[in-house]
mmCIF file of C-alpha atoms and ligand atoms in Angstrom:
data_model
loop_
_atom_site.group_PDB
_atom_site.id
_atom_site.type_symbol
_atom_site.label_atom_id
_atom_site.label_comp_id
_atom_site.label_asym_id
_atom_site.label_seq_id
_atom_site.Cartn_x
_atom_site.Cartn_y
_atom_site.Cartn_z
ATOM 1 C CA UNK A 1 47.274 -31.856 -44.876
ATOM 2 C CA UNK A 2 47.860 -29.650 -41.837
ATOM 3 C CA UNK A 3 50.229 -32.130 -40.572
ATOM 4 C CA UNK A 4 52.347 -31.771 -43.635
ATOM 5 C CA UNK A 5 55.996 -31.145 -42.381
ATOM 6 C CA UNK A 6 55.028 -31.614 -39.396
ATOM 7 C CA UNK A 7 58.673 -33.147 -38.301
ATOM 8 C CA UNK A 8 59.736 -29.560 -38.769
ATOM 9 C CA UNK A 9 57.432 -27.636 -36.769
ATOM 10 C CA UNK A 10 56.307 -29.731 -34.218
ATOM 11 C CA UNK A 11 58.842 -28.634 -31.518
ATOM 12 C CA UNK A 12 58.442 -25.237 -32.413
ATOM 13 C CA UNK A 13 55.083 -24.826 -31.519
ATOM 14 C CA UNK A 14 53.473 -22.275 -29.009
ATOM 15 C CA UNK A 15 50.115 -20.825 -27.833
ATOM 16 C CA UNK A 16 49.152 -18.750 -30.855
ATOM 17 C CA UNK A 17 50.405 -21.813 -33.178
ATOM 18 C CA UNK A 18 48.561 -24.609 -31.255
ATOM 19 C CA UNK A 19 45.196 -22.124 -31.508
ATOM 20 C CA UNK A 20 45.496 -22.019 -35.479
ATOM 21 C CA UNK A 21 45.273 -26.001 -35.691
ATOM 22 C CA UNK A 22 42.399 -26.857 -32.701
ATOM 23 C CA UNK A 23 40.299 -24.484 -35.180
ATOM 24 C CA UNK A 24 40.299 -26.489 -38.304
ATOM 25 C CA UNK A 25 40.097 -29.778 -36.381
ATOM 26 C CA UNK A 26 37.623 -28.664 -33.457
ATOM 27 C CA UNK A 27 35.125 -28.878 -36.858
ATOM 28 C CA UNK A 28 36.125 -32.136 -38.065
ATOM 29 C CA UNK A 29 35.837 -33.546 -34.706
ATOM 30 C CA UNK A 30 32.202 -31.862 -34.146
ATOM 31 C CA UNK A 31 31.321 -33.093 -37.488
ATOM 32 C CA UNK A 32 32.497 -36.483 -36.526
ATOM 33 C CA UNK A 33 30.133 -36.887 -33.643
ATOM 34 C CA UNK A 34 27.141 -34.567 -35.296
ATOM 35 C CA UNK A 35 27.902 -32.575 -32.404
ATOM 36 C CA UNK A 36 26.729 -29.187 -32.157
ATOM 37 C CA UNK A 37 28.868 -25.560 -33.224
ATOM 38 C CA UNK A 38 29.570 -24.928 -29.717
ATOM 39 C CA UNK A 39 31.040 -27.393 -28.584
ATOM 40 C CA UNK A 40 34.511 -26.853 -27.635
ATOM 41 C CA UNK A 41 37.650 -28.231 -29.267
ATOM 42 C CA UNK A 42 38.632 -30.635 -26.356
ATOM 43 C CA UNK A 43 35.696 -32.357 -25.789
ATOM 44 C CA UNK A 44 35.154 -32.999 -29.419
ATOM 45 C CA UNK A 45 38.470 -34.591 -30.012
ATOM 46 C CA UNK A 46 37.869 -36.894 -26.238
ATOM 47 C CA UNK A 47 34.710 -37.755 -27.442
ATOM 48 C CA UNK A 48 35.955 -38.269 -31.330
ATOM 49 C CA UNK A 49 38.748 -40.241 -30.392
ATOM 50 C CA UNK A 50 41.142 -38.132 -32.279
ATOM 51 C CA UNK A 51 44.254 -36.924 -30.968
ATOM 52 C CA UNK A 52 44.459 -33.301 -30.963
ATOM 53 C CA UNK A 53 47.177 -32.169 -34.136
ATOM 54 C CA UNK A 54 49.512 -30.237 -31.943
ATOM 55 C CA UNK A 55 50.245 -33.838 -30.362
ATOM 56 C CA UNK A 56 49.846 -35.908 -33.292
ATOM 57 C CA UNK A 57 52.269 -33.387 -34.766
ATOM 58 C CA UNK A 58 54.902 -34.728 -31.859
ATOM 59 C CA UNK A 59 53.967 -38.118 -32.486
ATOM 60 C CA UNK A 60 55.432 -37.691 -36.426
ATOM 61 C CA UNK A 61 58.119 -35.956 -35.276
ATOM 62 C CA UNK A 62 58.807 -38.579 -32.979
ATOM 63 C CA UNK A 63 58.640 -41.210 -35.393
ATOM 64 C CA UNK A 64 60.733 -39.328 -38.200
ATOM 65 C CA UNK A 65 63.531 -38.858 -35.645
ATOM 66 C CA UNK A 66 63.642 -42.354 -34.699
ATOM 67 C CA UNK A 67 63.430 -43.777 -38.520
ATOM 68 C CA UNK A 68 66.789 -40.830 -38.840
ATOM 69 C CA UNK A 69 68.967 -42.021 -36.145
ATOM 70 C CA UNK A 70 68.451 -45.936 -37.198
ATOM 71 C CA UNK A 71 69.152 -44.650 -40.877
ATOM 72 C CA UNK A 72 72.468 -42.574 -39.421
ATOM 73 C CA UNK A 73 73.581 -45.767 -37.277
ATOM 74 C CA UNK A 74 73.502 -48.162 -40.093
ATOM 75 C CA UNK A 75 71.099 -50.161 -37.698
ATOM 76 C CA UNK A 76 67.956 -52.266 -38.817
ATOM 77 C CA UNK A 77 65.169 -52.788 -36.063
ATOM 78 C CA UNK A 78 63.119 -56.151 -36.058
ATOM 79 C CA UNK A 79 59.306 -55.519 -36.917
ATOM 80 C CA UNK A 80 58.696 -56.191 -33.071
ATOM 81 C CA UNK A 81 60.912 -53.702 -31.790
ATOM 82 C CA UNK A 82 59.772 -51.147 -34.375
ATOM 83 C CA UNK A 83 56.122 -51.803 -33.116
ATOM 84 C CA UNK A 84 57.204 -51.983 -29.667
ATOM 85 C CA UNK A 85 59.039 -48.280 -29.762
ATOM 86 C CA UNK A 86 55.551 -46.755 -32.080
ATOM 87 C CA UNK A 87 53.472 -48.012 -29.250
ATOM 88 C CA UNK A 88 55.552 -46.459 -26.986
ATOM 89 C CA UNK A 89 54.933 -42.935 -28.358
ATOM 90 C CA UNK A 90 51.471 -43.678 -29.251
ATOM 91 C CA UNK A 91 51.068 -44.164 -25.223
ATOM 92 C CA UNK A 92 53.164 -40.986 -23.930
ATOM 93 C CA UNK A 93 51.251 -38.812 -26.125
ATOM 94 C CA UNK A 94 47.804 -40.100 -24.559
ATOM 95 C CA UNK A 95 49.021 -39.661 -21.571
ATOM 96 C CA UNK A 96 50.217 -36.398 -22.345
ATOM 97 C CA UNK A 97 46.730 -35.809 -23.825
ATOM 98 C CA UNK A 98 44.736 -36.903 -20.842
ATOM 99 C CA UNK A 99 46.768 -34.492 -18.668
ATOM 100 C CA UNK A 100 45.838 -31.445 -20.938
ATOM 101 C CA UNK A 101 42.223 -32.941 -20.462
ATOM 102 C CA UNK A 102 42.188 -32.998 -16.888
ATOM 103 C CA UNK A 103 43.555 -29.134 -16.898
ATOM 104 C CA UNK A 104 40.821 -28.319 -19.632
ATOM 105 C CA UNK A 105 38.788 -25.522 -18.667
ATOM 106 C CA UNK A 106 35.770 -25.937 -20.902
ATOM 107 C CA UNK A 107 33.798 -28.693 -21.699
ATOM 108 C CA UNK A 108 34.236 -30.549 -17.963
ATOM 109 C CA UNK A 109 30.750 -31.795 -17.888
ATOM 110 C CA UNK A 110 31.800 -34.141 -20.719
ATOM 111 C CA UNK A 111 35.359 -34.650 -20.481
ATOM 112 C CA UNK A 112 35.614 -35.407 -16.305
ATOM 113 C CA UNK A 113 32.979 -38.012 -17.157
ATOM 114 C CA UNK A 114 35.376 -39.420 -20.228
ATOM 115 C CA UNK A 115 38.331 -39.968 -18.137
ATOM 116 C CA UNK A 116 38.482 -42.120 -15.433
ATOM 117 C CA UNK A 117 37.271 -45.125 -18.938
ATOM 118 C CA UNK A 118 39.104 -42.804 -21.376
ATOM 119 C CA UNK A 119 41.524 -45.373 -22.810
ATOM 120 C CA UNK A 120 38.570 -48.063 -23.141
ATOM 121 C CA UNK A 121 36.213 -45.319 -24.680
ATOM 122 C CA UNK A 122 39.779 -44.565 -27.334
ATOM 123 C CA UNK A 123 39.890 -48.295 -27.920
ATOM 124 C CA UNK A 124 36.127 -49.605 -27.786
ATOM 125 C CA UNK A 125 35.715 -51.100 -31.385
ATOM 126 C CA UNK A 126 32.124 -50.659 -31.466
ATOM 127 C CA UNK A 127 29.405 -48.134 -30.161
ATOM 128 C CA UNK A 128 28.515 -45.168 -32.795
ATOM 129 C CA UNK A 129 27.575 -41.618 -31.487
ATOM 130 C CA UNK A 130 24.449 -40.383 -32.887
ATOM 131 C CA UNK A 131 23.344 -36.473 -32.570
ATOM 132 C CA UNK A 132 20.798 -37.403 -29.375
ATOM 133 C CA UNK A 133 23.792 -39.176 -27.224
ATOM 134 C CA UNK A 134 25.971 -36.067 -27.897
ATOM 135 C CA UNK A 135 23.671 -33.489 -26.926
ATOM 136 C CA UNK A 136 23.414 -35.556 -23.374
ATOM 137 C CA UNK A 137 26.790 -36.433 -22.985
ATOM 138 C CA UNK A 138 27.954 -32.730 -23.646
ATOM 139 C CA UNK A 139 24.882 -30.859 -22.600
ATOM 140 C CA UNK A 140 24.860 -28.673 -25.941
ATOM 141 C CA UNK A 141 21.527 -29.630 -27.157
ATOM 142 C CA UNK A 142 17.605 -29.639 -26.194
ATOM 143 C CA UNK A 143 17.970 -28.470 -22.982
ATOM 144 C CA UNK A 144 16.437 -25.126 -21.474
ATOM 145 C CA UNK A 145 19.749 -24.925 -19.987
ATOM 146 C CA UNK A 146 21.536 -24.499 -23.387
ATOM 147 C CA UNK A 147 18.649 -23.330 -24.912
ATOM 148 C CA UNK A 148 19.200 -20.095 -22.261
ATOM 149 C CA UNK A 149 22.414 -19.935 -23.102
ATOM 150 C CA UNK A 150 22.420 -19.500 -27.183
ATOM 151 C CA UNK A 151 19.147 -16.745 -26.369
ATOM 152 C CA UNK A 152 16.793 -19.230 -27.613
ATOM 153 C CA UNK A 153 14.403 -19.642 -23.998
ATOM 154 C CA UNK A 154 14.096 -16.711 -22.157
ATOM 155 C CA UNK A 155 14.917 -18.400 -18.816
ATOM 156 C CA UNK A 156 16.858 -22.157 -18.351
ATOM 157 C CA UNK A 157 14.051 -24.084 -16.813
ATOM 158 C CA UNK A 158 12.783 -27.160 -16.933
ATOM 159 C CA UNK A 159 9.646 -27.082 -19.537
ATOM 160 C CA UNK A 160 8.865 -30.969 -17.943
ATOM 161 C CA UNK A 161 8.958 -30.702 -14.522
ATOM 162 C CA UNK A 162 9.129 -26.725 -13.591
ATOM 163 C CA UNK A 163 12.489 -27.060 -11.808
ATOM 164 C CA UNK A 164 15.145 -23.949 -12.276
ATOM 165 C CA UNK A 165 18.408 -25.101 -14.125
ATOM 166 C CA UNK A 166 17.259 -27.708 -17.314
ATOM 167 C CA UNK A 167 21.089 -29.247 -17.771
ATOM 168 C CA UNK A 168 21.869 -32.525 -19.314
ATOM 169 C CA UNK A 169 22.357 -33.727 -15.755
ATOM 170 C CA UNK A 170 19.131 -32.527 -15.023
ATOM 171 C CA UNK A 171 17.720 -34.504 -17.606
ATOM 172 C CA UNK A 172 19.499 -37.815 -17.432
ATOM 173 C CA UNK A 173 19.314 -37.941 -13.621
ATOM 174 C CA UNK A 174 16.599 -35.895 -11.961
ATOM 175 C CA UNK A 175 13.869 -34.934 -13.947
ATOM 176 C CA UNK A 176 10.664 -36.855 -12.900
ATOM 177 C CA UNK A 177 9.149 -37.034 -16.396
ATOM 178 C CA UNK A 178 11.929 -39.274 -17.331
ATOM 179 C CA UNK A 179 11.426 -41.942 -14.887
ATOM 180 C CA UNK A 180 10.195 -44.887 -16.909
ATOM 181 C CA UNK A 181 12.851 -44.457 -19.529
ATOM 182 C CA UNK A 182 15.134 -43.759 -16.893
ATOM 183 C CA UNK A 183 14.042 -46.914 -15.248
ATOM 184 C CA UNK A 184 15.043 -48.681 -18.184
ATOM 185 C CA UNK A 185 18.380 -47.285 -19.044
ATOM 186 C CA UNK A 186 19.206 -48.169 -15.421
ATOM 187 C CA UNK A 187 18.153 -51.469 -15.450
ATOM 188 C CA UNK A 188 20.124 -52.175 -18.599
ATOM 189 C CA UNK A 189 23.302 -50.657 -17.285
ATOM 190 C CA UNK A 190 22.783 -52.075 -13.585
ATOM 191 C CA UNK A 191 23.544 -49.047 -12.086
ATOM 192 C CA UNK A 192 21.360 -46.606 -9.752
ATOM 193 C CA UNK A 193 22.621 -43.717 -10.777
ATOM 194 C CA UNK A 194 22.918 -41.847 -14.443
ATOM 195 C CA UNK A 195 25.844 -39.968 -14.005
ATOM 196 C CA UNK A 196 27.341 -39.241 -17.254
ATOM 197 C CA UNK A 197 30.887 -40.826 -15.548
ATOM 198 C CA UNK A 198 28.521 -44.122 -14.987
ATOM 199 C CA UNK A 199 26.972 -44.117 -18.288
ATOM 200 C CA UNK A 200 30.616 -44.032 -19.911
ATOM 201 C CA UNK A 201 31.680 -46.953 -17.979
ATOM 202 C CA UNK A 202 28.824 -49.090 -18.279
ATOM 203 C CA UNK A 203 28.132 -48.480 -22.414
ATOM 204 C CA UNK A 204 31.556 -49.671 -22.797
ATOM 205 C CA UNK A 205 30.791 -52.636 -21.482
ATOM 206 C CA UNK A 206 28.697 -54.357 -24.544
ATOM 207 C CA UNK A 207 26.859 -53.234 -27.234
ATOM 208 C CA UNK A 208 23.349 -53.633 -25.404
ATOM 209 C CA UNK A 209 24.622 -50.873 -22.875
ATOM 210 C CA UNK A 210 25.490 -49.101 -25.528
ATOM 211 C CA UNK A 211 22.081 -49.301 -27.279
ATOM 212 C CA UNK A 212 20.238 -49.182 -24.132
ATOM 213 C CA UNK A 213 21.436 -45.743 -23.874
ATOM 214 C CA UNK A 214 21.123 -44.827 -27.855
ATOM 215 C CA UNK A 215 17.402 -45.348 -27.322
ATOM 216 C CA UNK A 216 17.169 -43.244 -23.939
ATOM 217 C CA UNK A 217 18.683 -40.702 -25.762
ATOM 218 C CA UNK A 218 16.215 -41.026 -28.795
ATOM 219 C CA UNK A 219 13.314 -41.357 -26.614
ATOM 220 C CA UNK A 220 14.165 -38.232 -24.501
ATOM 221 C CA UNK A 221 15.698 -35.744 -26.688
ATOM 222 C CA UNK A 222 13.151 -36.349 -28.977
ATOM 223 C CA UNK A 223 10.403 -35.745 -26.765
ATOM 224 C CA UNK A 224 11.913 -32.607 -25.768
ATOM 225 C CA UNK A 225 12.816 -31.503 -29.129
ATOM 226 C CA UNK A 226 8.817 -31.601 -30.101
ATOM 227 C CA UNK A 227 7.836 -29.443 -27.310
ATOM 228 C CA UNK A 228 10.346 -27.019 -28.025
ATOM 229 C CA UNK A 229 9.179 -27.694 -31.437
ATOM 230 C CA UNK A 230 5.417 -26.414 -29.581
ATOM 231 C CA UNK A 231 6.789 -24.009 -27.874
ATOM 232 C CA UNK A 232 8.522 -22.141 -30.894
ATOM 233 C CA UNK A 233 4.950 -22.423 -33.171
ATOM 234 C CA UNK A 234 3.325 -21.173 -30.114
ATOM 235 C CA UNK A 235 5.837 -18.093 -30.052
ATOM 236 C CA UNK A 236 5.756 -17.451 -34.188
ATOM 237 C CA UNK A 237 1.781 -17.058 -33.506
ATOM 238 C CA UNK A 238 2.924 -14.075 -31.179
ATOM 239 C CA UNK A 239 2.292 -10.974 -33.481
ATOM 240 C CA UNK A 240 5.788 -9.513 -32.348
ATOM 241 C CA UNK A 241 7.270 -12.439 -33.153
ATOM 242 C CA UNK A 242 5.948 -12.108 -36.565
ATOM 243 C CA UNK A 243 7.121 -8.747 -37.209
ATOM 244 C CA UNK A 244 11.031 -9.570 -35.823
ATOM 245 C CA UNK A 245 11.039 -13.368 -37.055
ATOM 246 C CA UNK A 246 14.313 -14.718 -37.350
ATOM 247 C CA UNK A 247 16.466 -12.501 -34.370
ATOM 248 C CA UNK A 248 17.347 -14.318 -31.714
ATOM 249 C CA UNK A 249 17.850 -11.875 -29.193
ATOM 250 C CA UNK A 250 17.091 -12.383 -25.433
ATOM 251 C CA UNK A 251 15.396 -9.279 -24.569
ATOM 252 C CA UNK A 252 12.950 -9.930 -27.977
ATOM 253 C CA UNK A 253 12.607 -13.746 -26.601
ATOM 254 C CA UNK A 254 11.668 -12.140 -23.463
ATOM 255 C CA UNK A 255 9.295 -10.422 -24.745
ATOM 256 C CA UNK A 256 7.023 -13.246 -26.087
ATOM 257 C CA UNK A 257 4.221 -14.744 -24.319
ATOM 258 C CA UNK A 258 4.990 -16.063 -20.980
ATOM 259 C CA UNK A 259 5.670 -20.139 -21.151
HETATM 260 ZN ZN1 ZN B 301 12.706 -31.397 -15.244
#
């Protein structure tokens, strides 16, 4: 639906244009991966799969021009050719899509890691996300990082291991209470080092990588999710908390019992 006409407009589009169609579709992609509401528009489409609309849009246009000028030359295409010309445009919009990644401003973590196997993670024909991989691979999730961020934890660190700045990265490479499953997920993807950028490649590889690193996620996250889950019950005991339950605000969250 908001490609409709989309021949028509496509060329015409600027920045203001462009901003009213990554809203709409920044939710359908989250929703897509069960990612969370803050995650931003072009790392929910890269990790999605789904071309943003302003270049789909180009990529109708593209196509309706063609299917004109054959219609205006009297000319008929074989099936091959036809294919051979969509593929075409398929590929210079993905390539026009990866250098609008590679500019992106928000939502590196995720995307710089995406890149260098983008076209295999586009055209993998297995390997579902779940919520747990998509709070690692985008760092919007269970992490006192985040957590710091959205006013939920009145300071980013690590609850596990005491260290200062609780990131995805954090997590997934140095924390030490994650060792054994760390261990695990490394031995599966034969690499010796989690970077999210090695984790892409390596998942893509078969479908054990890929669950090898479903149940690291599971195993973690969830983990960390029931000691926040602590930590929160712990905090509604607080009688301020009681008497201000439900506001989120830092200087409140400050005020509870030290951690
Ligand atoms: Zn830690």
């Amino acid at each position: 639906m908001a490609l409709y006409g989309a021949p028509i407009w496509a060329g015409r589009l600027n920045d203001e244009t462009k901003a009213l169609l990554r809203r709409p579709q920044r939710v359908i992609a989250r929703r897509i991966i069960r990612g969370y509401s803050t995650i931003g528009h072009a790392a929910a489409c890269a990790l999605a799969g789904i071309l943003p609309w302003d270049l789909d849009a180009r990529l109708l246009a593209e196509r309706y021009n063609q299917r004109m000028e054959l219609r205006i030359a009297d000319e008929r295409l074989a099936p091959q050719e036809l294919e051979a010309r969509l593929a075409a445009a398929k590929k210079r919009e993905r390539d026009r899509w990866k250098s609008q990644l590679e500019d992106e401003p928000y939502g590196t973590y995720t995307i710089g890691a995406l890149l260098p196997s983008f076209d295999s993670w586009l055209d993998r024909k297995s390997g579902i996300l779940t919520y747990r991989q998509v709070q690692v691979m985008t760092g919007h999730g269970c992490f006192g990082h985040y957590l710091y961020t959205i006013q939920r934890e009145p300071s980013p660190v690590c609850h596990h291991c005491g260290y200062e700045d609780d990131t995805a990265h954090h997590t997934t490479v140095e924390c030490p209470t994650w060792a054994p499953e760390r261990r695990e997920l490394e031995l599966v993807l034969n690499v010796d080092d989690l970077s999210l950028h090695n984790i892409v490649a390596r998942i893509l590889v078969s479908e054990r990588s890929w669950e090898a690193f479903n149940n690291f996620c599971e195993q973690v996250i969830r983990k960390k999710e029931e000691a926040e889950r602590m930590r929160e019950e712990r905090a509604d005991a607080h009688p301020l908390r009681r008497r201000r339950r439900g506001t989120r605000q830092r200087q409140f969250v400050n005020a509870l019992i030290p951690q």
